[in-house]
């Protein structure tokens, strides 16, 4: 890998650069966020076809660490880490699910769901965390004193940080907003032995705390304002295109909270374009919960006067964020990709999630937000029926079963349209036969 090089650089263009192994998150000169830049000249020495062949050859392979969806693209992601310091759980390579029945119900023949939640800790956060924790392990191996790695989280970042740190033998500290993450998300870092700090505030409050705590250079910051995370997460764009035999889709829809993930998605597409692997860019659509929609509001005003907000409670709890750290990166991406921002109300996101589940998925509420945006944009004719559409599903629905349970028992604050309650009956065969028969007739009638 010595041939390849990457470094942090300031996104404002002020010219500042730092080594990836320096403890730095924002520009020391002007305060702007950093991004990882690669020596593109060196990467261009391989042709697009050579890169495609190399990625295909590594796919699902056993040569460490290239079988991982992230590390199969190591030269594009983080050439600075030695293979023995990579902390990987074989992340990435998630299924691109053809949503045949759901698509047909909308008149779309080409609807795909990128199931990023089918991963070690059940969300896309694994893609970025493998890179960040690997760089920490590399730094420690070179003698740097790092006592712990810390993050603020709405539940998925903390799960990923805790698991990767536990695998590497590094101490994680996670700051969680009390009573604002699911039970499954809370228990993940507890199980992995993290120091879990529960705070009576929201995510934005936790984020302020972690920014302060990590001013101590021996506690390393693991949120996506640390752009090492973005490098891993950008591989989702590359994977999607690879899964389509290197044809980019027309539209990609992604839920947005702190807005690191959409920044990563855009970066992945731009890198493929620069290296000649694709010729066309998709339209990128960010979907936000109406109760936490600062980007949507800014979009409506032509990105003038962006203002953070106090996020209200939403069932899509992982995107209950009012002051997104990566907003400027996200706006830049949206401008490059003919971007659209859409919002979803609580009822819309839940019904969209339920509709998808009825066609064989088990969607998290954030995927519900993205699907609700899809439904609305198809209805308004913004997304055309002949377009190929990929919805990025960001977490596994099993981490968020409570809202589904409440929906089917009709216990949410709004009326459930398609509840599917268990039928209770006596355990006697003749009674059961009658009940089953009656239920099947009801279903047949409903389908007419
Ligand atoms: C499940 C899930 N979906 C979507 C997001 C939003 O990603 P981002 O914060 O990078 O916009 C997050 C994390 O915040 C998440 O955990
Ligand atoms: Zn700067």
XYZ file of C-alpha atoms and ligand atoms in Angstrom:
465
model
C 0.000 0.000 0.000
C 2.994 2.239 0.268
C 2.185 3.480 -3.195
C -1.056 5.017 -2.076
C -1.502 8.019 0.205
C -4.327 9.814 2.027
C -4.494 12.704 4.477
C -6.990 15.011 6.192
C -7.630 18.331 4.468
C -9.823 21.293 5.349
C -13.135 21.409 3.421
C -13.060 25.213 3.265
C -10.127 25.092 0.870
C -7.814 26.986 3.253
C -5.066 24.517 2.417
C -4.511 22.901 5.816
C -3.499 19.229 5.782
C -2.847 16.698 8.532
C -1.775 13.080 8.747
C -4.605 10.559 9.240
C -2.740 9.505 12.367
C -2.933 12.936 13.946
C -5.591 13.536 16.619
C -7.500 16.290 14.809
C -11.150 16.662 13.766
C -11.544 20.247 12.538
C -9.168 22.635 10.789
C -6.779 24.255 13.276
C -6.562 27.352 11.065
C -10.205 28.092 10.212
C -12.332 25.670 12.276
C -14.082 24.002 9.310
C -14.617 20.231 9.107
C -11.932 18.056 7.564
C -12.243 15.446 4.860
C -9.958 12.635 3.848
C -8.232 13.370 0.547
C -6.459 10.741 -1.539
C -3.520 10.986 -3.907
C -5.744 10.600 -6.968
C -2.765 10.626 -9.328
C -1.578 7.368 -7.812
C -5.050 5.829 -7.894
C -5.416 6.827 -11.562
C -2.422 4.672 -12.460
C -4.861 1.747 -12.462
C -7.567 1.893 -15.112
C -11.256 1.723 -14.224
C -11.380 -1.845 -15.540
C -8.394 -2.856 -13.430
C -10.096 -1.514 -10.290
C -13.320 -3.327 -11.174
C -11.426 -6.573 -11.664
C -9.523 -6.160 -8.390
C -12.724 -5.467 -6.429
C -14.463 -8.449 -8.050
C -11.522 -10.732 -7.259
C -11.508 -9.715 -3.578
C -15.281 -10.060 -3.095
C -16.025 -12.547 -0.295
C -12.387 -13.650 -0.370
C -10.379 -14.964 2.571
C -7.192 -12.918 2.193
C -7.162 -10.619 5.237
C -8.649 -8.007 5.291
C -9.883 -7.759 1.699
C -13.005 -9.951 2.058
C -14.738 -7.111 3.924
C -16.873 -4.842 1.754
C -14.965 -1.862 3.136
C -11.433 -3.267 3.050
C -11.871 -4.724 -0.437
C -11.554 -1.028 -1.363
C -8.650 -0.376 1.020
C -6.621 1.769 -1.406
C -9.624 4.084 -1.865
C -10.493 4.154 1.818
C -7.479 4.090 4.099
C -4.160 2.956 2.668
C -2.402 4.124 5.865
C -3.356 1.140 8.043
C -1.275 -2.045 8.134
C -3.395 -5.171 7.557
C -2.477 -6.516 11.031
C -4.042 -3.408 12.615
C -7.310 -3.642 10.701
C -10.252 -4.310 13.037
C -12.868 -5.870 10.792
C -16.007 -7.953 11.252
C -16.495 -8.621 7.559
C -18.751 -5.557 7.290
C -20.362 -4.446 4.043
C -21.347 -6.694 1.125
C -24.938 -6.337 2.309
C -27.804 -7.550 0.189
C -29.308 -5.300 -2.451
C -32.885 -6.517 -2.148
C -35.128 -6.320 -5.211
C -38.359 -4.966 -3.708
C -40.468 -6.509 -6.406
C -43.882 -6.477 -4.715
C -43.441 -3.124 -2.972
C -42.189 -1.570 -6.219
C -45.106 -2.949 -8.221
C -47.559 -1.480 -5.714
C -46.094 1.920 -6.650
C -45.830 1.150 -10.370
C -42.014 0.838 -10.153
C -40.289 -2.131 -11.711
C -36.868 -1.255 -10.499
C -36.984 -0.625 -6.763
C -34.090 -1.913 -4.664
C -33.373 -1.712 -0.943
C -29.744 -1.698 0.167
C -29.933 -3.611 3.433
C -27.105 -1.969 5.389
C -28.656 -3.179 8.640
C -27.656 -6.763 7.769
C -24.332 -6.214 9.455
C -22.398 -7.077 12.596
C -24.104 -4.557 14.901
C -27.202 -4.116 12.780
C -26.577 -0.765 11.112
C -24.485 0.997 8.467
C -22.317 2.446 11.242
C -20.105 -0.659 11.026
C -18.840 0.558 7.643
C -17.266 3.669 9.131
C -16.362 2.319 12.538
C -14.106 -0.398 11.144
C -11.961 2.341 9.589
C -11.880 4.604 12.627
C -11.049 1.870 15.140
C -8.415 0.432 12.795
C -6.661 3.818 12.614
C -6.779 4.010 16.424
C -5.187 0.558 16.650
C -2.546 1.668 14.154
C -1.821 4.810 16.205
C -1.562 2.793 19.428
C 0.806 0.333 17.729
C 2.997 3.321 16.807
C 3.183 4.405 20.456
C 0.420 7.029 20.672
C -1.269 7.171 24.082
C -5.016 6.803 23.531
C -6.874 5.938 26.735
C -10.324 5.596 25.209
C -12.483 6.289 22.161
C -15.703 8.245 22.744
C -18.924 9.027 20.901
C -22.316 10.637 21.325
C -24.993 8.490 19.800
C -28.641 7.978 19.001
C -27.930 4.271 19.524
C -26.281 2.840 16.421
C -22.905 4.602 16.496
C -22.459 3.504 20.117
C -23.270 -0.109 19.249
C -20.702 -0.120 16.457
C -18.033 1.665 18.496
C -18.496 -0.709 21.431
C -18.249 -3.851 19.302
C -15.205 -2.792 17.266
C -13.392 -1.515 20.361
C -14.177 -4.724 22.255
C -12.752 -6.745 19.367
C -9.598 -4.621 19.416
C -9.164 -4.425 23.202
C -9.628 -0.631 23.269
C -11.880 1.159 25.822
C -15.036 2.797 24.409
C -17.044 5.554 26.139
C -20.554 6.190 24.844
C -22.801 9.139 25.707
C -26.461 8.326 25.182
C -29.546 10.513 25.598
C -31.484 8.913 28.446
C -34.687 7.114 27.364
C -34.186 8.091 23.722
C -32.637 4.899 22.328
C -34.271 1.492 21.967
C -33.681 -1.236 24.568
C -31.735 -3.257 21.990
C -29.492 -0.282 21.229
C -28.921 0.400 24.924
C -27.950 -3.167 25.685
C -25.488 -3.474 22.774
C -22.679 -1.308 24.269
C -23.484 -2.591 27.766
C -22.981 -6.161 26.547
C -19.718 -5.240 24.848
C -18.354 -3.767 28.073
C -18.339 -0.086 27.080
C -18.416 2.718 29.618
C -22.020 3.839 29.033
C -22.936 7.336 30.204
C -26.644 8.101 30.127
C -27.414 11.827 30.020
C -30.649 13.686 30.660
C -30.435 15.540 27.354
C -30.938 14.868 23.644
C -28.407 13.754 21.020
C -27.327 17.324 20.312
C -26.599 17.760 24.038
C -24.539 14.534 24.059
C -22.634 15.767 21.020
C -21.647 18.973 22.833
C -20.406 16.883 25.771
C -18.282 14.597 23.617
C -16.718 17.530 21.764
C -15.578 18.871 25.147
C -14.434 15.525 26.573
C -12.329 14.782 23.493
C -10.413 18.042 23.812
C -8.274 15.728 25.950
C -6.184 14.280 23.111
C -5.975 10.918 24.847
C -9.728 10.403 24.363
C -10.328 10.020 20.653
C -13.569 11.230 19.007
C -15.566 8.627 17.074
C -18.494 10.658 15.721
C -18.863 11.264 12.004
C -17.385 14.740 12.320
C -14.245 12.577 12.367
C -14.032 12.041 8.633
C -12.378 8.608 8.919
C -15.932 7.334 9.412
C -17.039 8.878 6.120
C -14.303 6.995 4.257
C -15.733 3.644 5.294
C -19.334 4.686 4.786
C -18.684 5.900 1.248
C -18.156 2.277 0.177
C -21.932 1.844 0.211
C -22.084 3.844 -3.044
C -19.374 1.685 -4.588
C -21.083 -1.509 -3.469
C -24.448 -0.472 -4.903
C -22.907 0.305 -8.287
C -20.856 -2.907 -8.225
C -24.051 -4.858 -7.458
C -25.606 -3.297 -10.577
C -22.637 -4.398 -12.716
C -21.210 -0.873 -12.536
C -24.355 0.924 -13.695
C -25.379 3.637 -11.227
C -29.105 3.772 -10.407
C -31.158 6.843 -11.362
C -32.135 7.725 -7.808
C -30.794 6.981 -4.317
C -32.857 7.823 -1.226
C -31.213 7.946 2.191
C -32.500 8.965 5.636
C -30.585 11.845 7.205
C -29.886 12.861 10.796
C -26.381 14.110 11.508
C -25.899 14.025 7.710
C -22.601 12.144 7.676
C -24.058 9.284 5.683
C -25.339 11.341 2.758
C -21.966 13.108 2.657
C -20.329 9.692 2.446
C -22.687 8.464 -0.247
C -21.920 11.477 -2.434
C -18.184 11.094 -1.860
C -18.320 7.485 -3.027
C -20.048 8.390 -6.277
C -17.684 11.307 -6.972
C -14.652 9.105 -6.439
C -15.984 6.475 -8.853
C -16.629 9.207 -11.398
C -13.164 10.694 -11.049
C -11.541 7.296 -11.472
C -13.668 6.528 -14.534
C -15.788 3.699 -13.085
C -19.065 5.528 -13.741
C -20.157 8.146 -16.240
C -23.459 9.209 -14.714
C -24.521 10.496 -11.276
C -27.745 9.454 -9.576
C -30.127 11.981 -8.046
C -29.619 11.896 -4.277
C -32.646 12.351 -2.030
C -32.344 12.895 1.722
C -35.377 11.980 3.796
C -35.899 13.549 7.225
C -38.461 13.017 9.947
C -40.791 16.029 10.078
C -39.999 16.343 13.785
C -36.260 16.745 13.111
C -36.030 18.403 9.711
C -33.495 21.267 9.708
C -32.125 20.237 6.298
C -35.601 20.014 4.776
C -36.376 23.545 5.989
C -33.128 24.852 4.533
C -33.795 23.062 1.219
C -37.226 24.674 0.971
C -35.536 28.062 1.302
C -32.946 27.303 -1.393
C -30.340 26.476 1.296
C -30.364 30.092 2.430
C -30.498 30.766 6.155
C -29.867 27.228 7.369
C -30.712 27.118 11.051
C -30.354 24.295 13.582
C -33.527 23.480 15.497
C -34.619 21.730 18.657
C -35.557 18.247 17.412
C -38.885 16.887 18.609
C -39.511 13.289 19.596
C -39.786 10.946 16.648
C -40.258 7.196 16.282
C -37.266 7.422 13.935
C -35.192 7.994 17.062
C -31.765 7.567 15.454
C -32.368 10.677 13.346
C -33.801 12.817 16.130
C -31.078 15.408 15.539
C -31.632 19.150 15.269
C -28.065 20.389 14.862
C -26.441 18.110 12.268
C -22.652 18.257 12.334
C -22.177 17.484 8.633
C -24.800 19.874 7.259
C -22.367 21.827 5.071
C -20.915 18.654 3.544
C -24.463 17.387 2.910
C -25.589 20.589 1.194
C -22.492 20.469 -1.025
C -23.354 16.880 -2.006
C -27.012 17.733 -2.702
C -25.921 20.565 -4.989
C -23.668 18.187 -6.954
C -26.331 15.495 -7.304
C -29.497 17.401 -8.269
C -30.498 16.758 -4.685
C -33.945 16.765 -3.167
C -34.915 16.770 0.514
C -38.266 15.329 1.595
C -39.845 14.881 5.002
C -42.154 12.298 6.567
C -44.658 12.686 9.379
C -44.833 10.093 12.143
C -47.860 8.380 10.579
C -46.269 8.439 7.107
C -43.017 6.859 8.256
C -44.762 4.142 10.219
C -47.222 3.235 7.440
C -44.369 3.134 4.903
C -42.381 0.817 7.146
C -45.424 -1.419 7.649
C -46.123 -1.514 3.897
C -42.552 -2.674 3.249
C -42.751 -5.314 5.972
C -45.855 -6.746 4.324
C -43.702 -7.509 1.278
C -41.082 -9.452 3.213
C -38.805 -6.865 4.784
C -38.447 -5.917 8.454
C -37.695 -2.241 8.215
C -36.394 0.163 10.845
C -38.278 3.474 11.248
C -35.496 5.438 9.500
C -35.922 3.245 6.456
C -39.619 4.043 6.926
C -38.758 7.738 6.572
C -36.900 7.057 3.313
C -39.738 4.882 1.998
C -42.343 7.504 2.907
C -40.319 10.041 0.916
C -40.270 7.577 -1.988
C -44.059 7.113 -1.851
C -44.650 10.876 -1.819
C -42.229 11.628 -4.639
C -43.634 8.864 -6.869
C -47.134 10.188 -6.231
C -46.073 13.714 -7.168
C -44.384 12.427 -10.338
C -40.934 13.627 -9.220
C -39.667 10.042 -9.285
C -40.698 8.527 -12.612
C -41.991 4.986 -12.919
C -39.254 3.901 -15.327
C -36.432 5.065 -13.058
C -34.251 2.683 -11.084
C -34.411 3.571 -7.404
C -32.286 2.427 -4.469
C -33.479 3.099 -0.927
C -30.688 2.880 1.639
C -32.010 0.935 4.619
C -29.757 2.058 7.444
C -30.502 -0.320 10.310
C -32.063 -3.683 11.036
C -35.705 -3.504 12.061
C -35.059 -5.970 14.894
C -33.456 -3.122 16.841
C -36.740 -1.218 16.681
C -39.501 -3.742 17.241
C -41.388 -1.712 19.840
C -43.073 0.626 17.345
C -44.161 -2.323 15.210
C -45.583 -4.072 18.252
C -47.508 -0.953 19.223
C -48.691 -0.445 15.646
C -50.156 -3.902 15.330
C -51.857 -3.600 18.722
C -53.160 -0.175 17.613
C -51.397 1.555 20.476
C -49.653 4.386 18.622
C -51.016 7.938 18.949
C -52.639 7.607 15.490
C -54.900 4.885 14.102
C -53.071 1.986 12.457
C -54.291 1.339 8.901
C -53.283 -2.311 8.621
C -52.899 -3.803 12.087
C -52.343 -7.550 12.152
C -53.236 -8.715 15.630
C -52.771 -12.291 16.764
C -55.992 -14.302 16.748
C -56.547 -15.929 20.104
C -58.567 -19.093 20.226
C -59.125 -22.277 22.155
C -56.592 -25.035 21.499
C -59.220 -27.342 20.008
C -58.850 -28.513 16.435
C -62.473 -28.088 15.317
C -62.572 -24.518 16.696
C -59.203 -23.717 15.157
C -60.322 -24.983 11.736
C -63.313 -22.642 11.803
C -61.217 -19.685 12.898
C -58.594 -20.302 10.189
C -61.291 -20.653 7.564
C -62.988 -17.416 8.623
C -59.678 -15.537 8.652
C -58.676 -16.797 5.200
C -62.044 -15.710 3.765
C -61.586 -12.277 5.340
C -58.158 -11.941 3.727
C -59.417 -13.021 0.324
C -62.231 -10.450 0.563
C -59.764 -7.725 1.566
C -57.575 -8.483 -1.470
C -60.500 -7.956 -3.870
C -30.476 3.826 11.633
C -29.970 5.160 11.245
N -30.435 5.718 10.136
C -29.999 6.915 9.726
C -29.058 7.628 10.447
C -28.650 8.934 9.929
O -27.321 8.986 9.495
P -26.555 10.347 9.598
O -26.614 10.746 11.047
O -25.195 10.100 9.105
O -27.353 11.320 8.737
C -28.565 7.081 11.647
C -27.571 7.749 12.500
O -27.606 8.874 12.862
C -29.031 5.818 12.035
O -28.584 5.251 13.170
Zn -9.298 25.460 7.218
